[in-house]
Tab-separated table of C-alpha atoms in Angstrom:
chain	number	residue	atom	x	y	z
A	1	UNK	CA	5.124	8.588	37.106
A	2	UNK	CA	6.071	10.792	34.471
A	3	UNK	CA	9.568	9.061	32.384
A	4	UNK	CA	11.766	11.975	30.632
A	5	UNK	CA	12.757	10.264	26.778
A	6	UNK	CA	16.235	8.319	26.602
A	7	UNK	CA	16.990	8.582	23.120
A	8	UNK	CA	19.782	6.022	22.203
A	9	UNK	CA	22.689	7.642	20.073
A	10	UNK	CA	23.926	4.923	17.271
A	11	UNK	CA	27.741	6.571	16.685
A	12	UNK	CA	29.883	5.213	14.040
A	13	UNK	CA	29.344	7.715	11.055
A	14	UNK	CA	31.910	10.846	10.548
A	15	UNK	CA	29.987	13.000	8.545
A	16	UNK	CA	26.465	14.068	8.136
A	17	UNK	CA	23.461	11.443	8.234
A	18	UNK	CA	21.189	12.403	5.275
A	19	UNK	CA	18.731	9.092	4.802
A	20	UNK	CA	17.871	6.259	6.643
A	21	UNK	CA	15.675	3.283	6.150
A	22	UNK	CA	14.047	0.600	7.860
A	23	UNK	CA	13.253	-2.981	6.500
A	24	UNK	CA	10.298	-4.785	7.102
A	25	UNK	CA	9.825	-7.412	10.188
A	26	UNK	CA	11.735	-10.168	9.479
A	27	UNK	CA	12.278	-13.573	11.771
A	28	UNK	CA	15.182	-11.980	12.800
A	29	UNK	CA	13.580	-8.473	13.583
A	30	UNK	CA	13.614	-5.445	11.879
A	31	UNK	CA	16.997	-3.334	10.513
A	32	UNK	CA	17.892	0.177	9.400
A	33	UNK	CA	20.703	1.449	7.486
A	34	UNK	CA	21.885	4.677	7.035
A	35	UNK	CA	23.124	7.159	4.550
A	36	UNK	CA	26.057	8.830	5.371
A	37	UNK	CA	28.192	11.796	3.440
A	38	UNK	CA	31.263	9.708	4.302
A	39	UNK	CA	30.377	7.557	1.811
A	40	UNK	CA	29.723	4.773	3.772
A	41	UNK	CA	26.209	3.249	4.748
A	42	UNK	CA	25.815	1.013	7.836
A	43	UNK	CA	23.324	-1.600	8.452
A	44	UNK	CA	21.941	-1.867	12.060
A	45	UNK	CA	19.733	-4.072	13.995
A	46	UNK	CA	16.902	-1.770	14.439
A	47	UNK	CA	15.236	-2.431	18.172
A	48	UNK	CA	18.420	-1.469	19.270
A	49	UNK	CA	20.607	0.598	16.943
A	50	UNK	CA	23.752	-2.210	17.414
A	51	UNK	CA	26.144	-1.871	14.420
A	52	UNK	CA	25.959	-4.933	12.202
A	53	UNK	CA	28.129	-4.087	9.377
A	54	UNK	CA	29.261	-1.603	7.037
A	55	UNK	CA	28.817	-1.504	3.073
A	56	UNK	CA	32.220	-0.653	1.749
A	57	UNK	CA	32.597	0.242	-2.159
A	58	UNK	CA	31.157	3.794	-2.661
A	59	UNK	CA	33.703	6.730	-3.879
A	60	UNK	CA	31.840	9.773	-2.475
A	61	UNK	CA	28.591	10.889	-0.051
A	62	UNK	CA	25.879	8.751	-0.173
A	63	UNK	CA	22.782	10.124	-0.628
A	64	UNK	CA	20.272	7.903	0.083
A	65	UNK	CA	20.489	4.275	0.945
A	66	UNK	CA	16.695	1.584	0.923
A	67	UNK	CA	16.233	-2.300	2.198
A	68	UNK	CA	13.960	-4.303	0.845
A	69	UNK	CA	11.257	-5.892	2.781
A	70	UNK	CA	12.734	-9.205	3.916
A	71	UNK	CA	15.974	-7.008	4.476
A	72	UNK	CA	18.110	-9.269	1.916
A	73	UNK	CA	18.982	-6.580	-0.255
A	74	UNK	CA	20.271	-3.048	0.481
A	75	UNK	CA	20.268	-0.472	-2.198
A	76	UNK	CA	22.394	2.737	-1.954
A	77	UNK	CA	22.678	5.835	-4.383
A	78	UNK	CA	25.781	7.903	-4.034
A	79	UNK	CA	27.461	11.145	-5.381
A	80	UNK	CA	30.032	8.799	-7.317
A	81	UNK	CA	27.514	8.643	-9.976
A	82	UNK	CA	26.685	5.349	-8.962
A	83	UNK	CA	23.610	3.082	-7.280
A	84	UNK	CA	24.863	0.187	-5.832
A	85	UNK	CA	22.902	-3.257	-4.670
A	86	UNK	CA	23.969	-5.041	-1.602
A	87	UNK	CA	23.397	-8.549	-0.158
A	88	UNK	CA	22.273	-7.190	3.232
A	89	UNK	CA	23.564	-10.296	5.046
A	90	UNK	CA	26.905	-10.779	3.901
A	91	UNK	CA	28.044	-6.905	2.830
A	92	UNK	CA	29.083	-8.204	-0.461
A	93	UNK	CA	28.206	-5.430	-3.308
A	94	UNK	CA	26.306	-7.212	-5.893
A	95	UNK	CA	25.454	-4.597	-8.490
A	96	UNK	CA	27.089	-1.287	-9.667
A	97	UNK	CA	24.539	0.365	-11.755
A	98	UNK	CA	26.282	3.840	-13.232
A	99	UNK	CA	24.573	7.028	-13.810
A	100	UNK	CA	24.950	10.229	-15.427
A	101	UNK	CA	25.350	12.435	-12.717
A	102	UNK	CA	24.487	12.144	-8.691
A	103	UNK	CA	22.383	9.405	-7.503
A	104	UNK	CA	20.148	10.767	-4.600
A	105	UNK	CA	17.336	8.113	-4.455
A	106	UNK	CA	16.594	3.933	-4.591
A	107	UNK	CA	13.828	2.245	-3.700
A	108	UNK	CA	13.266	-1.633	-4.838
A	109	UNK	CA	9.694	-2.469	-5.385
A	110	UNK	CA	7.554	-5.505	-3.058
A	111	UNK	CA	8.884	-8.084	-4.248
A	112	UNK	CA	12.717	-6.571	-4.400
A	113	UNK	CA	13.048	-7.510	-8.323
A	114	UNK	CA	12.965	-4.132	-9.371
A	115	UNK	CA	15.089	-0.856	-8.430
A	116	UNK	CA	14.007	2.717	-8.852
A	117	UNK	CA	16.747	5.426	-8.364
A	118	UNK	CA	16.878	9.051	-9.480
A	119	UNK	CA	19.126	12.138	-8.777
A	120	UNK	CA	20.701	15.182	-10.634
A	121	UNK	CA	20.566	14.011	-14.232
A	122	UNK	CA	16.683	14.492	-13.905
A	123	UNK	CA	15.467	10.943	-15.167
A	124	UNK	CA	13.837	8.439	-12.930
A	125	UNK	CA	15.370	4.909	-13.977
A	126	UNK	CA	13.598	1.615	-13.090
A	127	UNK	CA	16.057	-1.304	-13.244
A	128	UNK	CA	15.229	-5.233	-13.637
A	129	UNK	CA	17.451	-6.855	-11.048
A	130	UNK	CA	17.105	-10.223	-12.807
A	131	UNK	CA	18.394	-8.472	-15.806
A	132	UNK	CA	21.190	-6.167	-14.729
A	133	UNK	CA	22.626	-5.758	-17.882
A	134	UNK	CA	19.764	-4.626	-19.471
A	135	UNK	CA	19.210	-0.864	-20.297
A	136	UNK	CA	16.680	0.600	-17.693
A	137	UNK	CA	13.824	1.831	-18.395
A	138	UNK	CA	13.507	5.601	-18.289
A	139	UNK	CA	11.246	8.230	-17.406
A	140	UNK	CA	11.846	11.956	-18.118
A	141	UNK	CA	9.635	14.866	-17.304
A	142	UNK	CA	11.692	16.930	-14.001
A	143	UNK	CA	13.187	19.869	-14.867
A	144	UNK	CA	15.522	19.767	-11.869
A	145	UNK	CA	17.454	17.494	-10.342
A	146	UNK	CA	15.120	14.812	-8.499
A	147	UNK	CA	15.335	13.960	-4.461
A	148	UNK	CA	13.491	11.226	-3.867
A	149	UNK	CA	11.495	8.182	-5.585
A	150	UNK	CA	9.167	6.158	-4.446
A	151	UNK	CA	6.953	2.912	-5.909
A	152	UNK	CA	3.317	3.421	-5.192
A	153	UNK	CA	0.562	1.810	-5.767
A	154	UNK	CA	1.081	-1.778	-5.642
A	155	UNK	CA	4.305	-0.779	-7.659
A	156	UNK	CA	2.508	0.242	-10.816
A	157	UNK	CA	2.560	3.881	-9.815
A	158	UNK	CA	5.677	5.885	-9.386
A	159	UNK	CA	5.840	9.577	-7.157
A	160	UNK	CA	8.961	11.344	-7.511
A	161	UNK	CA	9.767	14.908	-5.698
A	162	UNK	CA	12.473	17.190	-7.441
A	163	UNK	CA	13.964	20.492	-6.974
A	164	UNK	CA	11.889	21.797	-9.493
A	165	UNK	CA	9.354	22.377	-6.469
A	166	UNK	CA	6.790	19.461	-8.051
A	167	UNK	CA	5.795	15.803	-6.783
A	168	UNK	CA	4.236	13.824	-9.769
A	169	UNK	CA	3.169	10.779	-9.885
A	170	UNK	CA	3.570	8.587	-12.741
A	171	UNK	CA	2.398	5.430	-14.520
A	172	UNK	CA	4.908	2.791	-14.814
A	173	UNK	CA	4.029	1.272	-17.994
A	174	UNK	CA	2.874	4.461	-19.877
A	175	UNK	CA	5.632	6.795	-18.112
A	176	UNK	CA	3.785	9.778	-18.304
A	177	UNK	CA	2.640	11.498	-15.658
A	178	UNK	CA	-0.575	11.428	-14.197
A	179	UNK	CA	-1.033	14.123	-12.282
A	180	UNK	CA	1.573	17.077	-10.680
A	181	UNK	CA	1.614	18.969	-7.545
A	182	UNK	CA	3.148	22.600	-7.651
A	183	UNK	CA	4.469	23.999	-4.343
A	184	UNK	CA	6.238	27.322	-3.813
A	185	UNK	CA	9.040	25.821	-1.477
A	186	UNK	CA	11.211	22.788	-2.741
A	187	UNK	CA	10.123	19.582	-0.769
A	188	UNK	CA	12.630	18.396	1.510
A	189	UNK	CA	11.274	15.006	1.908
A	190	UNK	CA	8.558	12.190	0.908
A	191	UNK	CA	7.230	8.935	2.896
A	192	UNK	CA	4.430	6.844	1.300
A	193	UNK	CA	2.500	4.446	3.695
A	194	UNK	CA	0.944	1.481	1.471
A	195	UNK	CA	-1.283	0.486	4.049
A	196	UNK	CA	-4.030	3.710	3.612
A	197	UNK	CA	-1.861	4.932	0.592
A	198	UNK	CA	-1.049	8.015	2.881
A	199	UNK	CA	1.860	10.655	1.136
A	200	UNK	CA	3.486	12.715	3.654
A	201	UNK	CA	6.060	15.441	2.208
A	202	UNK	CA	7.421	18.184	3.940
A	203	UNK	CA	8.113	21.668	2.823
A	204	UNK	CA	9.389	25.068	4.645
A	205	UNK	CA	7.613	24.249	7.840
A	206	UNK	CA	5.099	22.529	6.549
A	207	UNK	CA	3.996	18.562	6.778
A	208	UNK	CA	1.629	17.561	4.730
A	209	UNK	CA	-0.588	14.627	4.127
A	210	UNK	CA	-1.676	13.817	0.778
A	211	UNK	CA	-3.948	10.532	-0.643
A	212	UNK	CA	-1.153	8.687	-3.087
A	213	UNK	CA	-3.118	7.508	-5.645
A	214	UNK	CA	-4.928	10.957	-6.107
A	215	UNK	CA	-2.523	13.406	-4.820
A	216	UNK	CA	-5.539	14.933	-3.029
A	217	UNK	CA	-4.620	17.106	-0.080
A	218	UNK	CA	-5.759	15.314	3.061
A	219	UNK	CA	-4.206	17.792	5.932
A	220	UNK	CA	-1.367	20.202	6.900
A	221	UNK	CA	0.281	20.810	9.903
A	222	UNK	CA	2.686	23.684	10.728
A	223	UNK	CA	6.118	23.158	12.824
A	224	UNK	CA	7.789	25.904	14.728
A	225	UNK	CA	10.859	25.681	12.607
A	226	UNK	CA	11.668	24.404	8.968
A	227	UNK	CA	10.922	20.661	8.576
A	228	UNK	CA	13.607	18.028	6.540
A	229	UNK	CA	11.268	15.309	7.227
A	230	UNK	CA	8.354	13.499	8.665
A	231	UNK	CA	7.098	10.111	9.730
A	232	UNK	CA	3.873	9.256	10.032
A	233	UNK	CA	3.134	6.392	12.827
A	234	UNK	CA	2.070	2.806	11.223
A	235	UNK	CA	-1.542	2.925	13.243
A	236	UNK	CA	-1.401	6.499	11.843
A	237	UNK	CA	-2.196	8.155	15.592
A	238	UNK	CA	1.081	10.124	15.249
A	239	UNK	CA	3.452	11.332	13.284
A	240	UNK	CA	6.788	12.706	14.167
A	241	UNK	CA	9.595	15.540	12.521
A	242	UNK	CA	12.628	17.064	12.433
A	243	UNK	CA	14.324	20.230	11.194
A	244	UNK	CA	16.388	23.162	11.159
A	245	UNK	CA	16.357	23.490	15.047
A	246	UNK	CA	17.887	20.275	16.262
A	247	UNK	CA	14.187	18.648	17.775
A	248	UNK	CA	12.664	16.319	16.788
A	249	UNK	CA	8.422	17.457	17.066
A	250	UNK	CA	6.009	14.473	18.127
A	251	UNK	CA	2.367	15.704	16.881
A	252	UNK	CA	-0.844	13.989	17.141
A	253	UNK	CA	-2.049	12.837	13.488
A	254	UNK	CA	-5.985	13.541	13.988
A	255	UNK	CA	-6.290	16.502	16.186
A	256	UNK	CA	-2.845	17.975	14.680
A	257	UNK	CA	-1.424	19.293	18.221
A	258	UNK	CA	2.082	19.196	19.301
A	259	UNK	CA	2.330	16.493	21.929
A	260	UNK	CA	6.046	16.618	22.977
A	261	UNK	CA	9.226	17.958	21.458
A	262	UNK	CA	12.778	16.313	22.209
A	263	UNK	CA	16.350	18.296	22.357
A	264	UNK	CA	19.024	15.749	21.799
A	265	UNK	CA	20.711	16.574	18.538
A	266	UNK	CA	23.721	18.974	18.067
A	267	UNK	CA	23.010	19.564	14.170
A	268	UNK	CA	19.947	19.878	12.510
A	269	UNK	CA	17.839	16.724	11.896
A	270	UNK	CA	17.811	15.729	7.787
A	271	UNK	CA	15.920	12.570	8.217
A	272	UNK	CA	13.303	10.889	10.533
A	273	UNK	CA	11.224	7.300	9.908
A	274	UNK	CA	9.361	5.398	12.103
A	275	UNK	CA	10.465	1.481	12.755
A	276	UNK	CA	7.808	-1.004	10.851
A	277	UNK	CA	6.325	-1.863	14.372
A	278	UNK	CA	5.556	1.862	15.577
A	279	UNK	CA	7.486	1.093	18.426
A	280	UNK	CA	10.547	3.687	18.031
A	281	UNK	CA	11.966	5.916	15.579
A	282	UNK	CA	15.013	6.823	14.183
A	283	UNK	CA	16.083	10.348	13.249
A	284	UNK	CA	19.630	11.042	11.340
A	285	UNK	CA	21.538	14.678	11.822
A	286	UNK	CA	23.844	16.680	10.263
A	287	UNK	CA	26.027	15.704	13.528
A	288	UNK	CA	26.626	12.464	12.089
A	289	UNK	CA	24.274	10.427	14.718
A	290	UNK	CA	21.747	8.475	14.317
A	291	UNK	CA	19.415	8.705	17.312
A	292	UNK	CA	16.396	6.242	18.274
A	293	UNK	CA	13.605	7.571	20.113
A	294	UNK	CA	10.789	5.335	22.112
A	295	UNK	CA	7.406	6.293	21.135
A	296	UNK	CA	5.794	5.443	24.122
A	297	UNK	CA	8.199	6.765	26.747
A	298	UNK	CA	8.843	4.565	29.498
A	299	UNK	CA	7.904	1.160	28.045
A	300	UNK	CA	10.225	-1.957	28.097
A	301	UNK	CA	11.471	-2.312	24.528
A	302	UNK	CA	14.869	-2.786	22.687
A	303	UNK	CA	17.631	-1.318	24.649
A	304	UNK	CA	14.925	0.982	27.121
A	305	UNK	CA	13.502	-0.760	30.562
A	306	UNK	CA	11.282	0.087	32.489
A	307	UNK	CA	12.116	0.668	35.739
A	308	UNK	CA	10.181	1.303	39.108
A	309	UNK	CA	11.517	3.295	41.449
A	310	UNK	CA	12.885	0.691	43.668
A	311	UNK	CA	14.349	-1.070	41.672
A	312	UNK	CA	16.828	2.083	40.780
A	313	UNK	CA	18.319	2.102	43.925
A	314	UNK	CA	18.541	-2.002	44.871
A	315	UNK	CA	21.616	-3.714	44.177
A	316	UNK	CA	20.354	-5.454	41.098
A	317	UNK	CA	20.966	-1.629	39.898
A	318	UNK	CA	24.460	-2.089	38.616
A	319	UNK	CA	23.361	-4.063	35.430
A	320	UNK	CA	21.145	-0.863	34.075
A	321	UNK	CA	23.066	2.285	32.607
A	322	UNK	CA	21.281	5.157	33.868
A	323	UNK	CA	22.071	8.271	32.056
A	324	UNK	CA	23.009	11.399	33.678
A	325	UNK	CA	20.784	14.449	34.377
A	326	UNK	CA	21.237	16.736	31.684
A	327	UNK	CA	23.275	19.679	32.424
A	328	UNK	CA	21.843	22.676	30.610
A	329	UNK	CA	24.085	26.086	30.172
B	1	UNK	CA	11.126	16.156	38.279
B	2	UNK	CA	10.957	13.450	35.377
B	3	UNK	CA	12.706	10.562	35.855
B	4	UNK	CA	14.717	9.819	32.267
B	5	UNK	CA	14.037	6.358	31.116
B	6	UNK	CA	16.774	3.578	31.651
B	7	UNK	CA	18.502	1.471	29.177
B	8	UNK	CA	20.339	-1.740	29.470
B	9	UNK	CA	23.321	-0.497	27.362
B	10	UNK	CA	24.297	1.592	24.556
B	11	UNK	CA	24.039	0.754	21.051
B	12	UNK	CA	27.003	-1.004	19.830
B	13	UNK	CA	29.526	0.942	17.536
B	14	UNK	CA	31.242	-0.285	14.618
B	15	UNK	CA	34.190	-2.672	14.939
B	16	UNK	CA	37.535	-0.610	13.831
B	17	UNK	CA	39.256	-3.318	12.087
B	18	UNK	CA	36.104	-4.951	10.329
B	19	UNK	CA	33.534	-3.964	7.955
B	20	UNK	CA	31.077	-6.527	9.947
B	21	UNK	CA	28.359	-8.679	8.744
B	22	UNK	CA	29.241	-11.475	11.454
B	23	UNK	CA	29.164	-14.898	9.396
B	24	UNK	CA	28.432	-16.451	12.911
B	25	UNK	CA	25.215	-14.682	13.826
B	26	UNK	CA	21.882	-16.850	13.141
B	27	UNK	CA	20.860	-14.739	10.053
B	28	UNK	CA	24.022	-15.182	8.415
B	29	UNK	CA	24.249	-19.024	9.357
B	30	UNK	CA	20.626	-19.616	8.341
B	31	UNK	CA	20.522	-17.556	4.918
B	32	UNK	CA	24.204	-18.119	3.858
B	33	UNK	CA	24.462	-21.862	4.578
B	34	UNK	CA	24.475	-22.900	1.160
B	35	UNK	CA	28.277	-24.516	1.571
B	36	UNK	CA	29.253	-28.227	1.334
B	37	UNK	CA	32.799	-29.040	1.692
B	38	UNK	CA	33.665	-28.385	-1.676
B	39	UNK	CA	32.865	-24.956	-0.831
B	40	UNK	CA	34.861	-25.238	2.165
B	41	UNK	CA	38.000	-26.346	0.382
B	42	UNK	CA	37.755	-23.524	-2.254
B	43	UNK	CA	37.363	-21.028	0.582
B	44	UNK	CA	40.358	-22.798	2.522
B	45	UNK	CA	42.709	-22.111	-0.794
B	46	UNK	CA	41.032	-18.741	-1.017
B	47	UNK	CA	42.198	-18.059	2.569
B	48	UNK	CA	45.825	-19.097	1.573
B	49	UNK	CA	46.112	-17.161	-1.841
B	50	UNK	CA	44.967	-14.091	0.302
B	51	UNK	CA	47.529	-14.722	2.896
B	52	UNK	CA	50.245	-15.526	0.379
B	53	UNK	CA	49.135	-11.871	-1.457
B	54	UNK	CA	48.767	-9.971	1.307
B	55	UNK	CA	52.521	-11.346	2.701
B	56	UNK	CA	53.984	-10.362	-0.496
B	57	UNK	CA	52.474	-6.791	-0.325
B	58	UNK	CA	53.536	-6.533	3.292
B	59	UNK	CA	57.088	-7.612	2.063
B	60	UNK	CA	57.068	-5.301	-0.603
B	61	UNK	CA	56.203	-2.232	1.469
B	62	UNK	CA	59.205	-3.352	3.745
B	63	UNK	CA	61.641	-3.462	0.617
B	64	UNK	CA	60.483	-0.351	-0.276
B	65	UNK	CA	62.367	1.391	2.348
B	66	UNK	CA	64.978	4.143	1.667
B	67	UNK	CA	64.547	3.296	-1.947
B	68	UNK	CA	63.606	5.495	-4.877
B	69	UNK	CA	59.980	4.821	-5.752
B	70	UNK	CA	58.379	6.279	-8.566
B	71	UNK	CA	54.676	7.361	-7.970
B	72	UNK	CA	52.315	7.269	-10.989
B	73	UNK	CA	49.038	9.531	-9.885
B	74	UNK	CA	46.430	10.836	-12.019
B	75	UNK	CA	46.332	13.762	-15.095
B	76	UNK	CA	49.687	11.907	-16.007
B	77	UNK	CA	51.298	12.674	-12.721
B	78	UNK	CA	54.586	10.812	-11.888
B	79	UNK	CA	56.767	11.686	-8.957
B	80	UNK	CA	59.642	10.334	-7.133
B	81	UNK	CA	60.691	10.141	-3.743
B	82	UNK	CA	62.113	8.741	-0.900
B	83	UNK	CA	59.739	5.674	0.700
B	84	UNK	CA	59.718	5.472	4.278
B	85	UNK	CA	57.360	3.847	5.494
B	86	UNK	CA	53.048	3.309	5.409
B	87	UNK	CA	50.489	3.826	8.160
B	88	UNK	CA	48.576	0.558	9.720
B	89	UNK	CA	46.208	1.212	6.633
B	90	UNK	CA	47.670	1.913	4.396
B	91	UNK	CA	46.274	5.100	3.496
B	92	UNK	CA	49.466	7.371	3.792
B	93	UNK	CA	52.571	7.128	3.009
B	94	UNK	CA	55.561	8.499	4.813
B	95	UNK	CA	57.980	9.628	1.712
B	96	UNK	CA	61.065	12.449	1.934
B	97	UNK	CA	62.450	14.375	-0.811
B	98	UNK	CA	59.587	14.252	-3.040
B	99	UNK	CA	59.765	15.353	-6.622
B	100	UNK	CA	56.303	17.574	-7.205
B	101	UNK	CA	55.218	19.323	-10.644
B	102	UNK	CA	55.280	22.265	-7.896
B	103	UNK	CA	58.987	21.739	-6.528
B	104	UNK	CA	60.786	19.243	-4.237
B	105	UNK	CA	59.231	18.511	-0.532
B	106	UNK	CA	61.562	17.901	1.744
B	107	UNK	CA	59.349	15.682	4.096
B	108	UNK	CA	55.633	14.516	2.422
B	109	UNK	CA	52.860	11.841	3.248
B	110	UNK	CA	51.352	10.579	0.172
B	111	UNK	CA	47.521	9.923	0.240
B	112	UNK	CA	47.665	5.771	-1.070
B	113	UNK	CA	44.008	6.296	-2.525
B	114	UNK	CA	45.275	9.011	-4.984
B	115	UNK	CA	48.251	6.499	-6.021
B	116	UNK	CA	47.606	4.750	-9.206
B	117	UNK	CA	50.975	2.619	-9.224
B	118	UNK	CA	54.622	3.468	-8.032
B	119	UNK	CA	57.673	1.182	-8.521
B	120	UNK	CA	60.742	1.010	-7.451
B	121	UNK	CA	63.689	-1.351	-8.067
B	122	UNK	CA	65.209	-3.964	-5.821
């Protein structure tokens, strides 16, 4: 029987959703948080998209907001010139690490001691969390303001996407870059999977797979309206992304077709990741929602249940929300 | 016709009145138990110094009413005015006859956050 996608809508933000992030699987499961223009990030518990708390501290829109694996530390890089470092279990802000200009990326390396952020002064900064008072070290080379970077490579690699329309990758302890990719568009958005060291950027309507460590082109795939950003699936069968139209596209990684696309969104979709287990994903809107998505429709997970027929209609019925039919104008 | 999926409940919003972070779920218990009861005393006097503050500032706000208050803001900005009264969060304030680099407003709300200090007296 064929089961029509429930995507569950995570309210709470009042502005724009621009980033989100999961953490690894943890003995308590896995969480997300969220970037949000209205400055302030939430953390969520991320089978089921239940609130868990809010960081509280940043003066203007964050931009992009990172857990670490073990989901102990949050890090969050906001247009108050600031990054800040969380404790991702009690709120508390550890760290306030000022900056030049706009912060618009953090990512902490494996093992969470060190933080990577970058944004509109142009200069990719690697911090030692052990040593917060310490100057970070700093690696120049954009000529616009950057978007998004990312450790690669077992963390001795670094691949960084500005609005100078480049990605380049770079070597931690030389800081130069290794090798640059050109593209005519500016690239709305990077992912790096570790396990098969899989880039996947998106530009214009275009996702694109690269090899990390090489920056060799591995495929594209072309979306029916202009892409802010793409997931690729853990077991790498799918990948999913989201644009300028509102949908979210579901795609098949190895034969490239379009499998399914899902309306649900009022504003278009600025960021999408898949959950560490490949179960769900999350995408984040300019209508300030979060939605999660199942990626097998239908199957008992999280929040979603699968239910037979007869079940729908026996008394036991009152304990499942079933949503209404979808009006459409 | 598909049949849309079902789910047991919605995803649970953010508490108004708290910023979260439960200290009573299992990951907080488990990962933040570091506390013996010296730990527990000094939170137990923290808890009363933050009562005792937050009393006084209630208080305060209270006193503040009808009087002349003095608003320092930024770029050197002082006005006076009228207090009236504050929202539940503090983040306006109800003020009459306030004296702007632009003129006097009869009837203004002040946004707290762009308050540096104001001051009044008793």
């Amino acid at each position: 029987m064929a089961m029509r996608q429930t995507p569950l809508t995570c309210s709470g933000h009042t502005r724009p959703v621009v980033d989100l992030a999961f953490s690894g699987i943890t003995p308590y499961g896995y969480f997300l948080i969220s970037a949000c223009k209205d400055g302030k990030p939430m953390l969520r518990q991320g089978d089921t998209g239940d609130w868990i708390g809010t960081f509280l501290g940043h003066k203007g829109a964050v931009w992009g907001a990172t857990l670490n694996k073990e989901a102990t530390k949050a890090a969050t890089a906001a247009a108050d010139f600031t990054a800040k470092v969380w404790d991702a279990v009690t709120g508390d802000e550890v760290l306030t690490l000022a900056h030049k200009h706009i912060v618009k990326s953090v990512n902490f390396t494996q093992d969470s001691n060190c933080l990577l952020t970058g944004g509109n002064d142009k200069v990719l900064r690697i911090y030692d969390l052990s040593k917060p008072e310490a100057e970070p070290q700093e690696i120049a080379g954009h000529t616009s303001a950057i978007k998004k970077a990312l450790w690669c490579n077992n963390d001795q690699q670094i691949l960084s996407a500005a609005e100078d329309k480049t990605i380049r990758l770079w070597d931690k302890n030389t800081k130069e870059a290794v090798k640059t990719l050109s593209f005519d568009a500016s690239v709305s958005s990077m992912e790096y999977i570790p396990d098969g060291e899989i880039l996947v950027i998106t530009y214009g309507r275009t996702i694109a797979f690269y090899k990390a460590n090489s920056l060799d082109l591995i495929k594209t795939v072309d979306a029916p309206a202009s892409i802010h950003s793409a997931s690729l699936h853990p077991e790498k069968d799918f990948f999913v992304a989201g644009g300028d139209d509102f949908k979210l596209y579901k795609y098949d990684y190895t034969t490239r077709e379009e499998m399914e696309s899902y309306k649900g969104h009022f504003g278009p979709i600025h960021c999408v990741r898949f959950s560490p287990d490949g179960e769900l994903y999350a995408s984040g809107s300019e209508d300030g929602t979060l939605r999660l998505w199942q990626t097998a429709v239908g199957k008992t997970y999280g929040l979603w249940k699968c239910v037979l027929p007869e079940e729908l209609s026996s008394e036991n019925s009152e304990i499942l929300y079933c949503p209404p039919a979808e009006i459409k104008a | 016709m598909k049949t849309p999926v079902s789910v047991l409940r919605l995803p649970s919003g953010p508490e108004p009145n708290s910023r979260g972070f439960d200290p009573s779920s299992p990951r907080f218990t488990a990962l933040c138990s570091s506390s013996s009861s010296d730990d527990d005393d000094d939170d137990e006097e923290q808890q009363r110094l933050r009562s005792e503050l937050r009393q006084r500032f209630l208080w305060t706000l209270s006193l503040m009413k009808h009087k002349l208050v003095q608003f320092d803001m930024h770029e050197r900005v002082r006005m006076r005015a009228r207090f009236g009264a504050s929202d539940l969060d503090v983040l306006r304030l109800q003020v009459s006859e306030l004296e702007t680099p632009l003129g006097v407003q009869r009837e203004a709300l002040v946004r707290s956050q762009d308050v540096l200090a104001c001051s009044f007296e008793l």
